[in-house]
mmCIF file of C-alpha atoms in Angstrom:
data_model
loop_
_atom_site.group_PDB
_atom_site.id
_atom_site.type_symbol
_atom_site.label_atom_id
_atom_site.label_comp_id
_atom_site.label_asym_id
_atom_site.label_seq_id
_atom_site.Cartn_x
_atom_site.Cartn_y
_atom_site.Cartn_z
ATOM 1 C CA VAL A 1 0.229 -0.071 0.054
ATOM 2 C CA ALA A 2 1.204 3.564 -0.955
ATOM 3 C CA ALA A 3 -1.637 5.778 0.671
ATOM 4 C CA ILE A 4 -4.553 5.489 2.712
ATOM 5 C CA SER A 5 -7.885 7.336 3.335
ATOM 6 C CA ALA A 6 -10.642 6.716 5.898
ATOM 7 C CA GLY A 7 -14.200 7.971 4.964
ATOM 8 C CA ALA A 8 -17.362 7.978 7.207
ATOM 9 C CA ASP A 9 -17.781 4.091 7.249
ATOM 10 C CA PHE A 10 -15.709 2.821 4.499
ATOM 11 C CA SER A 11 -12.049 2.979 3.605
ATOM 12 C CA LEU A 12 -9.748 3.607 0.409
ATOM 13 C CA PHE A 13 -6.409 2.027 -0.286
ATOM 14 C CA LEU A 14 -3.569 3.284 -3.021
ATOM 15 C CA MET A 15 -1.616 0.457 -4.109
ATOM 16 C CA ALA A 16 1.879 0.673 -4.965
ATOM 17 C CA ASP A 17 1.035 -0.140 -8.598
ATOM 18 C CA ALA A 18 -1.180 2.874 -8.917
ATOM 19 C CA SER A 19 -4.420 0.929 -8.550
ATOM 20 C CA VAL A 20 -7.281 1.486 -5.767
ATOM 21 C CA ARG A 21 -9.113 -0.947 -3.591
ATOM 22 C CA SER A 22 -12.124 -0.137 -1.382
ATOM 23 C CA CYS A 23 -14.190 -1.843 1.535
ATOM 24 C CA GLY A 24 -16.794 -0.790 3.976
ATOM 25 C CA TYR A 25 -20.424 0.841 3.614
ATOM 26 C CA ASN A 26 -21.663 1.152 0.311
ATOM 27 C CA SER A 27 -25.105 2.745 0.415
ATOM 28 C CA ALA A 28 -24.163 5.628 -2.062
ATOM 29 C CA GLY A 29 -21.707 3.417 -3.996
ATOM 30 C CA GLN A 30 -18.886 5.272 -2.525
ATOM 31 C CA LEU A 31 -16.661 2.383 -2.881
ATOM 32 C CA GLY A 32 -16.949 2.909 -6.819
ATOM 33 C CA ASN A 33 -17.073 -0.958 -7.607
ATOM 34 C CA GLY A 34 -20.620 -0.565 -9.805
ATOM 35 C CA THR A 35 -22.667 -1.776 -6.686
ATOM 36 C CA LEU A 36 -24.657 -0.676 -3.619
ATOM 37 C CA ILE A 37 -23.328 -3.526 -1.743
ATOM 38 C CA ASN A 38 -21.318 -3.426 1.108
ATOM 39 C CA GLN A 39 -17.874 -4.961 1.097
ATOM 40 C CA SER A 40 -15.814 -6.633 3.861
ATOM 41 C CA THR A 41 -12.754 -7.056 2.319
ATOM 42 C CA PRO A 42 -10.657 -4.584 -0.352
ATOM 43 C CA GLN A 43 -11.718 -5.014 -3.910
ATOM 44 C CA GLN A 44 -9.855 -3.572 -6.750
ATOM 45 C CA ILE A 45 -11.667 -0.441 -8.439
ATOM 46 C CA LEU A 46 -9.450 1.881 -10.763
ATOM 47 C CA THR A 47 -6.038 1.814 -12.059
ATOM 48 C CA GLY A 48 -3.560 4.495 -12.968
ATOM 49 C CA VAL A 49 -4.282 6.675 -9.850
ATOM 50 C CA SER A 50 -2.159 8.934 -7.998
ATOM 51 C CA ALA A 51 -4.120 10.269 -4.919
ATOM 52 C CA ILE A 52 -7.315 9.222 -3.229
ATOM 53 C CA SER A 53 -9.744 10.919 -0.666
ATOM 54 C CA ALA A 54 -12.318 9.599 1.200
ATOM 55 C CA GLY A 55 -15.062 11.733 2.308
ATOM 56 C CA ALA A 56 -18.480 11.372 4.415
ATOM 57 C CA GLY A 57 -20.272 9.458 1.422
ATOM 58 C CA HIS A 58 -18.279 9.961 -1.572
ATOM 59 C CA SER A 59 -14.940 9.326 -2.992
ATOM 60 C CA LEU A 60 -12.371 11.351 -5.291
ATOM 61 C CA PHE A 61 -9.499 9.788 -7.260
ATOM 62 C CA LEU A 62 -6.749 11.576 -8.611
ATOM 63 C CA LYS A 63 -5.271 9.905 -11.808
ATOM 64 C CA THR A 64 -1.610 10.074 -13.311
ATOM 65 C CA ASP A 65 -2.989 12.248 -16.028
ATOM 66 C CA ARG A 66 -4.420 15.000 -13.663
ATOM 67 C CA THR A 67 -7.997 13.977 -14.364
ATOM 68 C CA VAL A 68 -10.270 13.591 -11.273
ATOM 69 C CA TRP A 69 -12.888 10.711 -11.031
ATOM 70 C CA ALA A 70 -15.257 10.527 -8.449
ATOM 71 C CA ALA A 71 -18.098 7.862 -7.136
ATOM 72 C CA GLY A 72 -20.735 7.806 -4.293
ATOM 73 C CA TYR A 73 -23.307 10.305 -2.703
ATOM 74 C CA ASN A 74 -24.456 13.276 -4.832
ATOM 75 C CA ALA A 75 -27.433 14.489 -3.687
ATOM 76 C CA GLU A 76 -25.877 17.825 -3.092
ATOM 77 C CA GLY A 77 -23.697 17.873 -6.212
ATOM 78 C CA THR A 78 -20.821 16.681 -3.998
ATOM 79 C CA ILE A 79 -18.817 14.911 -6.758
ATOM 80 C CA GLY A 80 -19.314 17.681 -9.370
ATOM 81 C CA ASP A 81 -20.446 16.107 -12.697
ATOM 82 C CA GLY A 82 -23.336 18.487 -12.980
ATOM 83 C CA THR A 83 -26.314 16.029 -11.539
ATOM 84 C CA ARG A 84 -27.598 15.247 -8.181
ATOM 85 C CA VAL A 85 -27.650 11.355 -8.862
ATOM 86 C CA ASP A 86 -25.404 9.248 -6.756
ATOM 87 C CA LYS A 87 -22.657 7.159 -9.041
ATOM 88 C CA PRO A 88 -21.645 3.978 -7.916
ATOM 89 C CA SER A 89 -18.992 4.064 -10.815
ATOM 90 C CA PRO A 90 -16.294 6.475 -10.790
ATOM 91 C CA VAL A 91 -17.239 9.685 -13.400
ATOM 92 C CA GLN A 92 -14.749 11.832 -14.552
ATOM 93 C CA VAL A 93 -15.341 15.390 -13.090
ATOM 94 C CA LEU A 94 -12.335 17.824 -13.736
ATOM 95 C CA SER A 95 -8.934 17.772 -15.317
ATOM 96 C CA GLY A 96 -5.588 19.645 -14.816
ATOM 97 C CA VAL A 97 -5.608 19.019 -10.916
ATOM 98 C CA THR A 98 -2.848 18.508 -8.486
ATOM 99 C CA ALA A 99 -4.598 17.819 -5.236
ATOM 100 C CA ILE A 100 -7.974 16.404 -4.018
ATOM 101 C CA SER A 101 -9.998 16.663 -0.884
ATOM 102 C CA ALA A 102 -13.310 15.056 -0.269
ATOM 103 C CA GLY A 103 -15.156 16.528 2.787
ATOM 104 C CA GLY A 104 -18.666 16.120 4.158
ATOM 105 C CA LEU A 105 -20.992 17.042 1.370
ATOM 106 C CA HIS A 106 -18.335 19.028 -0.564
ATOM 107 C CA SER A 107 -15.208 18.602 -2.748
ATOM 108 C CA VAL A 108 -12.197 20.651 -3.064
ATOM 109 C CA PHE A 109 -9.649 20.554 -5.987
ATOM 110 C CA LEU A 110 -6.252 22.138 -6.362
ATOM 111 C CA LYS A 111 -5.319 22.952 -9.962
ATOM 112 C CA THR A 112 -1.839 22.772 -11.537
ATOM 113 C CA ASP A 113 -1.946 26.680 -11.584
ATOM 114 C CA GLY A 114 -2.712 26.801 -7.953
ATOM 115 C CA THR A 115 -6.204 27.959 -8.008
ATOM 116 C CA VAL A 116 -8.762 26.247 -6.088
ATOM 117 C CA TRP A 117 -12.164 24.899 -7.358
ATOM 118 C CA ALA A 118 -14.912 23.436 -5.518
ATOM 119 C CA THR A 119 -18.482 21.744 -5.817
ATOM 120 C CA GLY A 120 -21.212 20.571 -3.475
ATOM 121 C CA TRP A 121 -23.015 21.763 -0.400
ATOM 122 C CA ASN A 122 -22.383 25.215 0.583
ATOM 123 C CA TYR A 123 -24.899 25.804 3.338
ATOM 124 C CA SER A 124 -22.060 27.059 5.556
ATOM 125 C CA SER A 125 -19.951 28.838 2.608
ATOM 126 C CA GLN A 126 -17.451 26.017 2.849
ATOM 127 C CA LEU A 127 -17.003 26.483 -0.827
ATOM 128 C CA GLY A 128 -15.603 30.078 -0.037
ATOM 129 C CA ASP A 129 -17.239 31.998 -2.915
ATOM 130 C CA GLY A 130 -19.226 34.485 -0.564
ATOM 131 C CA THR A 131 -22.578 32.681 -0.985
ATOM 132 C CA GLN A 132 -24.646 29.955 0.574
ATOM 133 C CA THR A 133 -25.525 28.415 -2.833
ATOM 134 C CA GLY A 134 -24.585 24.908 -3.631
ATOM 135 C CA ARG A 135 -23.037 23.783 -6.832
ATOM 136 C CA THR A 136 -23.038 20.677 -8.797
ATOM 137 C CA THR A 137 -20.081 21.258 -11.149
ATOM 138 C CA PRO A 138 -16.472 22.704 -9.846
ATOM 139 C CA ALA A 139 -15.893 26.028 -10.168
ATOM 140 C CA PRO A 140 -13.115 28.321 -9.039
ATOM 141 C CA MET A 141 -13.502 29.444 -5.485
ATOM 142 C CA PHE A 142 -10.176 31.138 -4.239
ATOM 143 C CA PHE A 143 -9.076 33.234 -6.754
ATOM 144 C CA GLU A 144 -5.538 33.877 -5.612
ATOM 145 C CA SER A 145 -2.800 31.445 -7.105
ATOM 146 C CA ARG A 146 0.037 29.961 -5.269
ATOM 147 C CA MET A 147 -1.900 27.533 -3.161
ATOM 148 C CA LYS A 148 -0.179 24.331 -2.034
ATOM 149 C CA GLU A 149 -2.808 22.484 -0.189
ATOM 150 C CA VAL A 150 -6.595 22.055 0.541
ATOM 151 C CA SER A 151 -8.514 20.072 3.001
ATOM 152 C CA ALA A 152 -11.992 19.787 3.226
ATOM 153 C CA GLY A 153 -13.867 19.135 6.584
ATOM 154 C CA GLY A 154 -17.387 18.391 7.715
ATOM 155 C CA GLY A 155 -18.558 22.276 6.821
ATOM 156 C CA HIS A 156 -15.538 24.155 6.304
ATOM 157 C CA SER A 157 -12.448 24.159 4.122
ATOM 158 C CA LEU A 158 -8.571 24.881 4.734
ATOM 159 C CA PHE A 159 -6.284 26.296 2.227
ATOM 160 C CA LEU A 160 -2.482 26.334 2.477
ATOM 161 C CA LYS A 161 -0.471 28.842 0.635
ATOM 162 C CA GLY A 162 2.928 28.248 -0.526
ATOM 163 C CA ASN A 163 4.263 30.909 1.821
ATOM 164 C CA GLY A 164 3.188 28.756 4.745
ATOM 165 C CA SER A 165 0.084 30.731 5.795
ATOM 166 C CA VAL A 166 -3.327 29.008 6.146
ATOM 167 C CA TRP A 167 -6.769 30.405 4.952
ATOM 168 C CA ALA A 168 -9.909 29.157 6.138
ATOM 169 C CA THR A 169 -13.714 29.346 5.272
ATOM 170 C CA GLY A 170 -16.995 28.054 6.177
ATOM 171 C CA ASP A 171 -18.718 26.774 9.536
ATOM 172 C CA ASN A 172 -17.164 28.308 12.630
ATOM 173 C CA GLN A 173 -19.768 27.417 15.582
ATOM 174 C CA TYR A 174 -16.929 25.581 17.527
ATOM 175 C CA GLY A 175 -14.375 27.852 16.193
ATOM 176 C CA GLN A 176 -12.748 25.355 14.001
ATOM 177 C CA LEU A 177 -11.845 28.035 11.629
ATOM 178 C CA GLY A 178 -9.136 29.042 14.158
ATOM 179 C CA ASP A 179 -9.829 32.709 13.862
ATOM 180 C CA GLY A 180 -10.464 33.165 17.343
ATOM 181 C CA THR A 181 -13.962 33.653 16.956
ATOM 182 C CA THR A 182 -17.141 31.530 16.339
ATOM 183 C CA THR A 183 -18.273 33.539 13.461
ATOM 184 C CA SER A 184 -18.622 31.378 10.047
ATOM 185 C CA ARG A 185 -17.122 33.200 6.985
ATOM 186 C CA THR A 186 -18.193 33.144 3.771
ATOM 187 C CA THR A 187 -14.985 33.818 2.177
ATOM 188 C CA PRO A 188 -11.398 32.712 3.197
ATOM 189 C CA VAL A 189 -9.653 34.559 6.083
ATOM 190 C CA GLN A 190 -6.281 34.253 7.116
ATOM 191 C CA VAL A 191 -5.938 32.098 10.406
ATOM 192 C CA PHE A 192 -2.462 30.787 11.045
ATOM 193 C CA THR A 193 1.474 31.181 9.423
ATOM 194 C CA GLY A 194 4.457 29.084 9.522
ATOM 195 C CA VAL A 195 2.316 25.814 8.247
ATOM 196 C CA LYS A 196 3.661 22.984 6.586
ATOM 197 C CA THR A 197 0.515 20.914 6.065
ATOM 198 C CA VAL A 198 -3.316 21.145 7.266
ATOM 199 C CA SER A 199 -6.204 18.761 7.876
ATOM 200 C CA ALA A 200 -9.931 19.733 8.311
ATOM 201 C CA GLY A 201 -12.088 17.228 10.345
ATOM 202 C CA ARG A 202 -15.693 17.326 10.661
ATOM 203 C CA PHE A 203 -15.767 20.171 13.475
ATOM 204 C CA HIS A 204 -12.111 20.801 14.297
ATOM 205 C CA SER A 205 -8.921 21.641 12.325
ATOM 206 C CA LEU A 206 -5.236 20.344 12.596
ATOM 207 C CA PHE A 207 -1.823 21.900 11.651
ATOM 208 C CA VAL A 208 1.368 20.952 11.416
ATOM 209 C CA LYS A 209 4.047 23.876 11.544
ATOM 210 C CA ALA A 210 7.307 23.880 9.752
ATOM 211 C CA ASP A 211 9.156 23.101 13.094
ATOM 212 C CA GLY A 212 7.265 19.897 13.280
ATOM 213 C CA SER A 213 4.541 20.887 16.134
ATOM 214 C CA ALA A 214 1.131 20.117 15.943
ATOM 215 C CA TRP A 215 -1.692 22.471 16.582
ATOM 216 C CA ALA A 216 -5.398 21.912 16.655
ATOM 217 C CA VAL A 217 -8.633 24.120 17.137
ATOM 218 C CA GLY A 218 -12.347 23.354 17.271
ATOM 219 C CA ALA A 219 -14.827 21.032 18.953
ATOM 220 C CA ASN A 220 -13.194 19.078 21.673
ATOM 221 C CA ALA A 221 -15.890 17.243 23.481
ATOM 222 C CA TYR A 222 -14.612 13.767 22.681
ATOM 223 C CA GLY A 223 -10.886 14.818 23.030
ATOM 224 C CA PRO A 224 -10.127 15.152 19.549
ATOM 225 C CA LEU A 225 -7.564 17.977 20.065
ATOM 226 C CA GLY A 226 -5.365 15.984 22.134
ATOM 227 C CA ASN A 227 -4.725 18.535 24.459
ATOM 228 C CA GLY A 228 -5.797 16.482 27.605
#
């Protein structure tokens, strides 16, 4: 195995030969095997893949040719194929992409030119376009270039710029954006600096700084922030 991604009740595995295997809950076709049947052991579903991302009920696959393929829950336009119909088999949704992230009901893509595109549910403004209007196809949401990394959470999104600054948008009821407030944001605001990687959870966010230290913010009812 070369990489792994855990969804709500299913798992994706990227193998060293660039094939993908999946197992677990499959009510919306998120396993991408062409069925709605749960699988208790990993089954191969795709080849020629360089990155994977499992969301709440959908899956994203980045192929070596920079095209994005998606499967699973799509009632909110989550996978970005222009419909609201679930897809049990992967369909192509975008090209020219360098990174992918599947959130709760939305998806975020980083293109080769450093721009960020997003699709899906936008009730909390997690798409960062200044509205609460959902989308069924990916559209550019963060118009600055030089983005390095993206991470889609439950109802918020994180963006890491090449200079190490972190920007966040969307739901902030638990302070998960990290801007010192509990005010949700409709467009990205800067929240942190000196960061090398980010990860957005359902209601919290994690950051690894350039010095190797880990930082966390947001909901902590079950101790996900790890601060005791």
